Short mmCIF file of the C-alpha atoms (twelve columns), coordinates in Angstrom:
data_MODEL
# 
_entry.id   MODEL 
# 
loop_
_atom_site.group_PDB 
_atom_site.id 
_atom_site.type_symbol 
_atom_site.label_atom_id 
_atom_site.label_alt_id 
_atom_site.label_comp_id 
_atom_site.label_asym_id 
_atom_site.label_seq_id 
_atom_site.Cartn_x 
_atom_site.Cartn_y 
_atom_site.Cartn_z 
_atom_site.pdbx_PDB_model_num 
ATOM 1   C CA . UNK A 1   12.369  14.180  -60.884 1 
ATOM 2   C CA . UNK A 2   13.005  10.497  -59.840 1 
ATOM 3   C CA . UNK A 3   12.844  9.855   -55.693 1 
ATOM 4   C CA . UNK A 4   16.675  9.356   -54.654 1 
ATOM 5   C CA . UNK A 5   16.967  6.591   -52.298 1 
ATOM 6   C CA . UNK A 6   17.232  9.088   -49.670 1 
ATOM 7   C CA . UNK A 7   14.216  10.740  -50.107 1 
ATOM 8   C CA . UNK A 8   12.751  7.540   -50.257 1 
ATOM 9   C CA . UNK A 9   13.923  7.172   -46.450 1 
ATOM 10  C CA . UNK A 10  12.989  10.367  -45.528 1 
ATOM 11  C CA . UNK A 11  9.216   9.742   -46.408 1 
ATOM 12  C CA . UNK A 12  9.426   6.288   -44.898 1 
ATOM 13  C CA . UNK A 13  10.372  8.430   -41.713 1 
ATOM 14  C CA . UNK A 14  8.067   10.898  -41.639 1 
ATOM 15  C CA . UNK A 15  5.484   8.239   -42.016 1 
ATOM 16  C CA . UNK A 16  6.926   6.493   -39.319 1 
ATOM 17  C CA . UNK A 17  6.666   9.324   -37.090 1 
ATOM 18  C CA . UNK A 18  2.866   9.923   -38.130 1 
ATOM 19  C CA . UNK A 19  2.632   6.151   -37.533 1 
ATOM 20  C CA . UNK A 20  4.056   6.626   -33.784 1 
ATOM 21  C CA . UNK A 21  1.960   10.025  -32.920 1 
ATOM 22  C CA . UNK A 22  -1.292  8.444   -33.424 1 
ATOM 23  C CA . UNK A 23  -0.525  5.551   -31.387 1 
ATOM 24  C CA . UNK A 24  0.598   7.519   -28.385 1 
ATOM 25  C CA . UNK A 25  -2.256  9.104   -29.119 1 
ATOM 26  C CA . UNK A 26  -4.623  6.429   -28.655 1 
ATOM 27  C CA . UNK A 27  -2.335  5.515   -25.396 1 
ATOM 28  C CA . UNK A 28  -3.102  8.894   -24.115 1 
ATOM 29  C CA . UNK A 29  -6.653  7.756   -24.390 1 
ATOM 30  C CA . UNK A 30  -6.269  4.161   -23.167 1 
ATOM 31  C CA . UNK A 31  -3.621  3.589   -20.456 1 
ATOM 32  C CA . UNK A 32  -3.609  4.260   -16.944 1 
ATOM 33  C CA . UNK A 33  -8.054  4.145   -16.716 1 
ATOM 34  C CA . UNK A 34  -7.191  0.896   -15.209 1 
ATOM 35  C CA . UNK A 35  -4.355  0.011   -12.852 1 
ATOM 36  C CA . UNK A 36  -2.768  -2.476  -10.239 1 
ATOM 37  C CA . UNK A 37  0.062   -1.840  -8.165  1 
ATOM 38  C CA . UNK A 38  1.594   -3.863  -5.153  1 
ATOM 39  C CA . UNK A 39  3.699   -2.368  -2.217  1 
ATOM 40  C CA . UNK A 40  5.340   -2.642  1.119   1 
ATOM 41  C CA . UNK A 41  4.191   0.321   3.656   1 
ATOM 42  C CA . UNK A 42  5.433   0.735   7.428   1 
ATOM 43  C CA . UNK A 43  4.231   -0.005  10.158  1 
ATOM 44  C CA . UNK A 44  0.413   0.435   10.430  1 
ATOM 45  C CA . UNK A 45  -1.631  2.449   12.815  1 
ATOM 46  C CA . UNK A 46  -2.725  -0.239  15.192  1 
ATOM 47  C CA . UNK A 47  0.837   -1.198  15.987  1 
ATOM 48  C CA . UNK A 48  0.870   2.186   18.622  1 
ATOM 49  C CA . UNK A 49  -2.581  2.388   18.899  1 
ATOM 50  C CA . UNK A 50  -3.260  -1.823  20.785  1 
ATOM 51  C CA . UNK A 51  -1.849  -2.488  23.827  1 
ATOM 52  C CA . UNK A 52  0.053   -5.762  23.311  1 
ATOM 53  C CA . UNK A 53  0.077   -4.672  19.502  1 
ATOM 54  C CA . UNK A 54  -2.956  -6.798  19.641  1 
ATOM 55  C CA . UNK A 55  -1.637  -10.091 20.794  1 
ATOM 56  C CA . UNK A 56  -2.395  -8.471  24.373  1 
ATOM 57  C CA . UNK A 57  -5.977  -8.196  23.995  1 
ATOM 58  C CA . UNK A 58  -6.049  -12.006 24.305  1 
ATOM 59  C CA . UNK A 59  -4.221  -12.014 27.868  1 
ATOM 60  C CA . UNK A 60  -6.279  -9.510  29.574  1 
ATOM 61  C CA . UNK A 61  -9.870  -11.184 28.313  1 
ATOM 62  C CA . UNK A 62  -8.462  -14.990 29.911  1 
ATOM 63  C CA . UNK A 63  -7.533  -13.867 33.781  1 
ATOM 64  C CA . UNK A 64  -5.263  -16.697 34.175  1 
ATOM 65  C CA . UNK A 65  -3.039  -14.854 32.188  1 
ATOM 66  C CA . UNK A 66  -2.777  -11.611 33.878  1 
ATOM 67  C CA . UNK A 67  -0.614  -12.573 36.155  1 
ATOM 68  C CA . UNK A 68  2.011   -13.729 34.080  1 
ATOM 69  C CA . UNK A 69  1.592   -10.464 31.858  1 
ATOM 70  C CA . UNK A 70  2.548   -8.413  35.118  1 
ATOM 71  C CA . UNK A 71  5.914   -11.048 35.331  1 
ATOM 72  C CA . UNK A 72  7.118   -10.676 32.202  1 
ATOM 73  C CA . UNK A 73  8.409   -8.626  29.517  1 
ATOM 74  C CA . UNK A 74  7.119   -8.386  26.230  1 
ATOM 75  C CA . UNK A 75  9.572   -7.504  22.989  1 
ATOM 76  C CA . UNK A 76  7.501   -6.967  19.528  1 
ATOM 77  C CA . UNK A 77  7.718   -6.440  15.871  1 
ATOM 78  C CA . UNK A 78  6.291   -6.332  12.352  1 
ATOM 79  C CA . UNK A 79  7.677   -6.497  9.290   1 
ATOM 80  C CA . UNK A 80  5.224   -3.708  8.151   1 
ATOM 81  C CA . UNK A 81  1.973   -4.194  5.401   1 
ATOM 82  C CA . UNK A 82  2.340   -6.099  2.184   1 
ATOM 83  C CA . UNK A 83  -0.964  -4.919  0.133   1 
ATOM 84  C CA . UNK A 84  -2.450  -5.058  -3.167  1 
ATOM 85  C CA . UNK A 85  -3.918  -1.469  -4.510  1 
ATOM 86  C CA . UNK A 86  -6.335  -1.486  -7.470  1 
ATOM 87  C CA . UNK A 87  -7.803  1.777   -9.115  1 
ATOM 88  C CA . UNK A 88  -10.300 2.462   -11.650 1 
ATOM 89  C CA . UNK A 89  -9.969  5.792   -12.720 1 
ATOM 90  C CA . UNK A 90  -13.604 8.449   -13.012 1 
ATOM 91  C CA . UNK A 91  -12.196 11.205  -15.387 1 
ATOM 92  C CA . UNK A 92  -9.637  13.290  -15.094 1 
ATOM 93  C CA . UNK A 93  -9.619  13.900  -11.467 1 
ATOM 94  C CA . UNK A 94  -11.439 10.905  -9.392  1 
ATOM 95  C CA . UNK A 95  -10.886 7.144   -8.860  1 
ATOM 96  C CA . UNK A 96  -12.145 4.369   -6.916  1 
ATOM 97  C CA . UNK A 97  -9.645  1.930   -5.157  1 
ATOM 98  C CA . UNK A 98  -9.761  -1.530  -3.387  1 
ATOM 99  C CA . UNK A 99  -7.081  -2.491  -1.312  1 
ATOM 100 C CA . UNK A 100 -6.147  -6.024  0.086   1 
ATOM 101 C CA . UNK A 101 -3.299  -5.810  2.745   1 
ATOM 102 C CA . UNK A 102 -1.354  -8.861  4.956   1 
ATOM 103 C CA . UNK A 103 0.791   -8.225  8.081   1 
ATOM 104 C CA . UNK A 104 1.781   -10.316 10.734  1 
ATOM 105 C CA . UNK A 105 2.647   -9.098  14.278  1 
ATOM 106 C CA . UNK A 106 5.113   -11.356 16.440  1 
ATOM 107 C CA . UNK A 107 5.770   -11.145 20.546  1 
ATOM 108 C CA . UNK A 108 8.596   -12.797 22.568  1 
ATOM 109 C CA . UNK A 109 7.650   -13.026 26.394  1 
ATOM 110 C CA . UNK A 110 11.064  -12.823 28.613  1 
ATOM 111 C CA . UNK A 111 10.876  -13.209 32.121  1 
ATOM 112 C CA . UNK A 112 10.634  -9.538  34.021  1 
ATOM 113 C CA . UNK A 113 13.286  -10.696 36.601  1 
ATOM 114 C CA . UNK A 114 16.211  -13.246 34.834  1 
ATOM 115 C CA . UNK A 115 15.363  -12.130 31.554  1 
ATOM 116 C CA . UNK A 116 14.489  -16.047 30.634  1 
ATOM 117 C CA . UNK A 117 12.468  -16.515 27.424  1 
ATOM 118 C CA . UNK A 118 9.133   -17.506 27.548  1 
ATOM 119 C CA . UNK A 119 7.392   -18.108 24.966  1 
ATOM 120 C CA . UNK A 120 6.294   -16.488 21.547  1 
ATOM 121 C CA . UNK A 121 3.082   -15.481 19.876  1 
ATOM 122 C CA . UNK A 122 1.958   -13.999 16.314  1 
ATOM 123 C CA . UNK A 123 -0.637  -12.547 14.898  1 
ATOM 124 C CA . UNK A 124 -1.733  -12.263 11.173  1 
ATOM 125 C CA . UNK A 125 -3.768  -9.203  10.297  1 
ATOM 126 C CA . UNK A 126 -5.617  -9.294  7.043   1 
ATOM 127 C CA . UNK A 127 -7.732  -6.221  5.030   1 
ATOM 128 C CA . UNK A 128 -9.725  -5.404  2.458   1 
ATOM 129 C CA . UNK A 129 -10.824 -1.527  2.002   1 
ATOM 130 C CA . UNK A 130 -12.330 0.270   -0.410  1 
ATOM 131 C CA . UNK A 131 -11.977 3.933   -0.783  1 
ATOM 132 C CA . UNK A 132 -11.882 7.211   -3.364  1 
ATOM 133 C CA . UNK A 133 -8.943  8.997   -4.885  1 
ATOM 134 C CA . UNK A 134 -8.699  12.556  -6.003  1 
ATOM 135 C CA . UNK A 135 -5.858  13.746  -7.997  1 
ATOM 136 C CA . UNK A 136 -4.457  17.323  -7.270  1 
ATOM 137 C CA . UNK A 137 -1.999  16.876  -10.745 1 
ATOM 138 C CA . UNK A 138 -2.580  14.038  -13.887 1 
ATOM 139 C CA . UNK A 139 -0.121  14.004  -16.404 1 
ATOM 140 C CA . UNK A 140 0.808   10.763  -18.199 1 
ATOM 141 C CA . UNK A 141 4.325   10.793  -16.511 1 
ATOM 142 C CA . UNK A 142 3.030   12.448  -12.627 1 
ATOM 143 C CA . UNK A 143 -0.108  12.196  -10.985 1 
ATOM 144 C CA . UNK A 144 -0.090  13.634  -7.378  1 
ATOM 145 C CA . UNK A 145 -3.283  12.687  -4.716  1 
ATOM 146 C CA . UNK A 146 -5.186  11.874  -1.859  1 
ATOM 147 C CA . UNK A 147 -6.759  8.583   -1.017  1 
ATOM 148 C CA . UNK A 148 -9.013  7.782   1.584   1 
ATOM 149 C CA . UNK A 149 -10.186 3.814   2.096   1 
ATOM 150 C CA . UNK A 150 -12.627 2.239   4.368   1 
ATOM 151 C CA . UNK A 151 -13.381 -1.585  5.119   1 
ATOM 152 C CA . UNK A 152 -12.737 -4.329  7.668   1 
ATOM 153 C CA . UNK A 153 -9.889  -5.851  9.287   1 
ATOM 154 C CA . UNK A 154 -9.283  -9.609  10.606  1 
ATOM 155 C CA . UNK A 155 -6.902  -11.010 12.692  1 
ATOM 156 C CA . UNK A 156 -5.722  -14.340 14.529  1 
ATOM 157 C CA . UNK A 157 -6.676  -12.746 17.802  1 
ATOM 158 C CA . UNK A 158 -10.365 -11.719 17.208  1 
ATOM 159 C CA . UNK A 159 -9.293  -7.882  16.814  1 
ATOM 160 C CA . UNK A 160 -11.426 -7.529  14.220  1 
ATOM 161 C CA . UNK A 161 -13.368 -4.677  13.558  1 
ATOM 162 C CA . UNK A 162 -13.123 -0.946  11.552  1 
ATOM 163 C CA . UNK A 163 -10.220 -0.544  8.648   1 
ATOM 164 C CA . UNK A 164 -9.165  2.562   7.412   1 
ATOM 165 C CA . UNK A 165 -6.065  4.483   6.035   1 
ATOM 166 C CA . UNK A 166 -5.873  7.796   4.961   1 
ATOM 167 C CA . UNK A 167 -3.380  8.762   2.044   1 
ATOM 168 C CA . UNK A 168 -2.685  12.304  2.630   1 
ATOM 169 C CA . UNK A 169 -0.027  12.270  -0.400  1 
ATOM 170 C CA . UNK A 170 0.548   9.836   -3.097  1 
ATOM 171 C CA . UNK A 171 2.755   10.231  -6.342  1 
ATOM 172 C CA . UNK A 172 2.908   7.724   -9.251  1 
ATOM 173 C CA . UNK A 173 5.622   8.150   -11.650 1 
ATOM 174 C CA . UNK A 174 6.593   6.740   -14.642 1 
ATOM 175 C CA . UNK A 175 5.384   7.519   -18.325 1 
ATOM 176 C CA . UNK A 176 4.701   4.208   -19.713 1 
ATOM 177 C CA . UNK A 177 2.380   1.581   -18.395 1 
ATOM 178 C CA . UNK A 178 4.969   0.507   -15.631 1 
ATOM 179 C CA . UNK A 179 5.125   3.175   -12.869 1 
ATOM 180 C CA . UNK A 180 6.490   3.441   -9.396  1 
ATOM 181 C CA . UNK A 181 4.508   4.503   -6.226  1 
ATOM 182 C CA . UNK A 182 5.350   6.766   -3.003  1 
ATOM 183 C CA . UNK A 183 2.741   7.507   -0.580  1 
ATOM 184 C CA . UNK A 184 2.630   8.884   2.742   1 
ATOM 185 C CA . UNK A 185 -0.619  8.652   5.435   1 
ATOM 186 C CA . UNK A 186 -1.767  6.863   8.833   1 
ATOM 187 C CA . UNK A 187 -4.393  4.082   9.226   1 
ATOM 188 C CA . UNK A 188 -3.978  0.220   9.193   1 
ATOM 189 C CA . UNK A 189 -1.861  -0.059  6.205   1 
ATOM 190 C CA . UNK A 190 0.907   2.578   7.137   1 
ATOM 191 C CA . UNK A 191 1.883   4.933   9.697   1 
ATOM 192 C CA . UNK A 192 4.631   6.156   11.916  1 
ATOM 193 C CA . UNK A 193 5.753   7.897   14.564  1 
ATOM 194 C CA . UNK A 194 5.555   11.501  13.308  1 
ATOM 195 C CA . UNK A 195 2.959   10.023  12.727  1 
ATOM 196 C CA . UNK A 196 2.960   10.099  8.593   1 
ATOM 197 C CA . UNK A 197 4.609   6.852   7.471   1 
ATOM 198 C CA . UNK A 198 5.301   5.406   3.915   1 
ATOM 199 C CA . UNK A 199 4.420   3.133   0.843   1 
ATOM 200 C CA . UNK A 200 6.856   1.953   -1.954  1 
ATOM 201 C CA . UNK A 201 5.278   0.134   -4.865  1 
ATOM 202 C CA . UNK A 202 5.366   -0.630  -8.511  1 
ATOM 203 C CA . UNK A 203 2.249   -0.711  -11.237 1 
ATOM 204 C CA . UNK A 204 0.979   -1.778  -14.335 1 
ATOM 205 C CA . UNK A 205 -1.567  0.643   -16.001 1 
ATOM 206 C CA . UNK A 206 -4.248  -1.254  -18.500 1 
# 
């Protein structure tokens, strides 16, 4: 019997379909070993932790300043952690990260009496840490873990010194090679005052 035109479509489907299943196939295989993501986080850890939020630390080592510290009032902020996150993926269940992470720390001194401003100082903190993943669930479209990074710290101020953060849960979504990050933990890229605090981000997997 002759193919009918549809027929002719229906086997240009089905091979279309066959087509499709061995690429995702191969994707299965291929995306997500490799991945990038960049995020905004909280506040980090060392904003409670340094008196001064480590502006201060300047003050008390110079004694001509102490006295003024004791006169005035000190209002501070930070517009959280802006921070690269790179993974490499060991298997099905391990990864290794490195993470570089920017924020800046600004302090307005006000007079303790009239309330007159003072003056204004800032501090840029800067990070790189490396660290190790492990992945409680790792689907294509969910993978739920826990992170842990170590590495070093710099800032304007000399508060240099020990880096760490501690992801007690992460969760990337998104089935595709673009994929969306939450994460919650404490350390010197995020933290809070319960003390967990968060991470939004978006990916690319390779």
């Amino acid at each position: 019997m002759k193919p009918t035109f549809l027929h002719q479509i229906l086997v240009a489907a089905i091979l279309l379909l066959q087509a499709n299943a061995v690429v995702s196939a191969q994707n299965d295989k291929t995306i997500g070993r490799f991945s990038v993501n960049v995020g905004v986080s909280g506040i980090p850890l060392y904003a409670f932790l340094d008196a001064g939020y480590s502006i201060g630390e300047k003050f008390y080592d110079e004694p001509e300043y102490i006295t003024e510290l004791y006169n005035c009032d000190m209002k501070s902020k930070t517009f959280g952690t802006y921070s690269i996150d790179a993974s490499c993926q060991l298997g099905r269940r391990w990864a290794v990260l490195l993470n570089v992470g920017y924020s800046r720390m600004e302090a307005d001194y006000y007079d303790i009496c009239t309330d007159e401003y003072l003056k204004s100082e800032a501090d840029d903190i800067f990070s790189i840490l490396v660290g190790g993943r492990f992945y409680w669930m790792n689907t294509r479209s969910h993978k739920l873990y826990s992170s842990v990074y170590m590495g070093l710290k710099k800032s304007n101020y000399d508060n240099d010194g020990f880096g760490f953060q501690v992801t007690i849960f992460g969760w990337q979504f998104g089935k595709g090679r673009v994929y969306g990050v939450l994460e919650a933990g404490v350390g010197d890229l995020y933290a809070g005052i319960i003390p967990l605090g968060t991470r939004l981000g978006v990916g690319y997997r390779f």
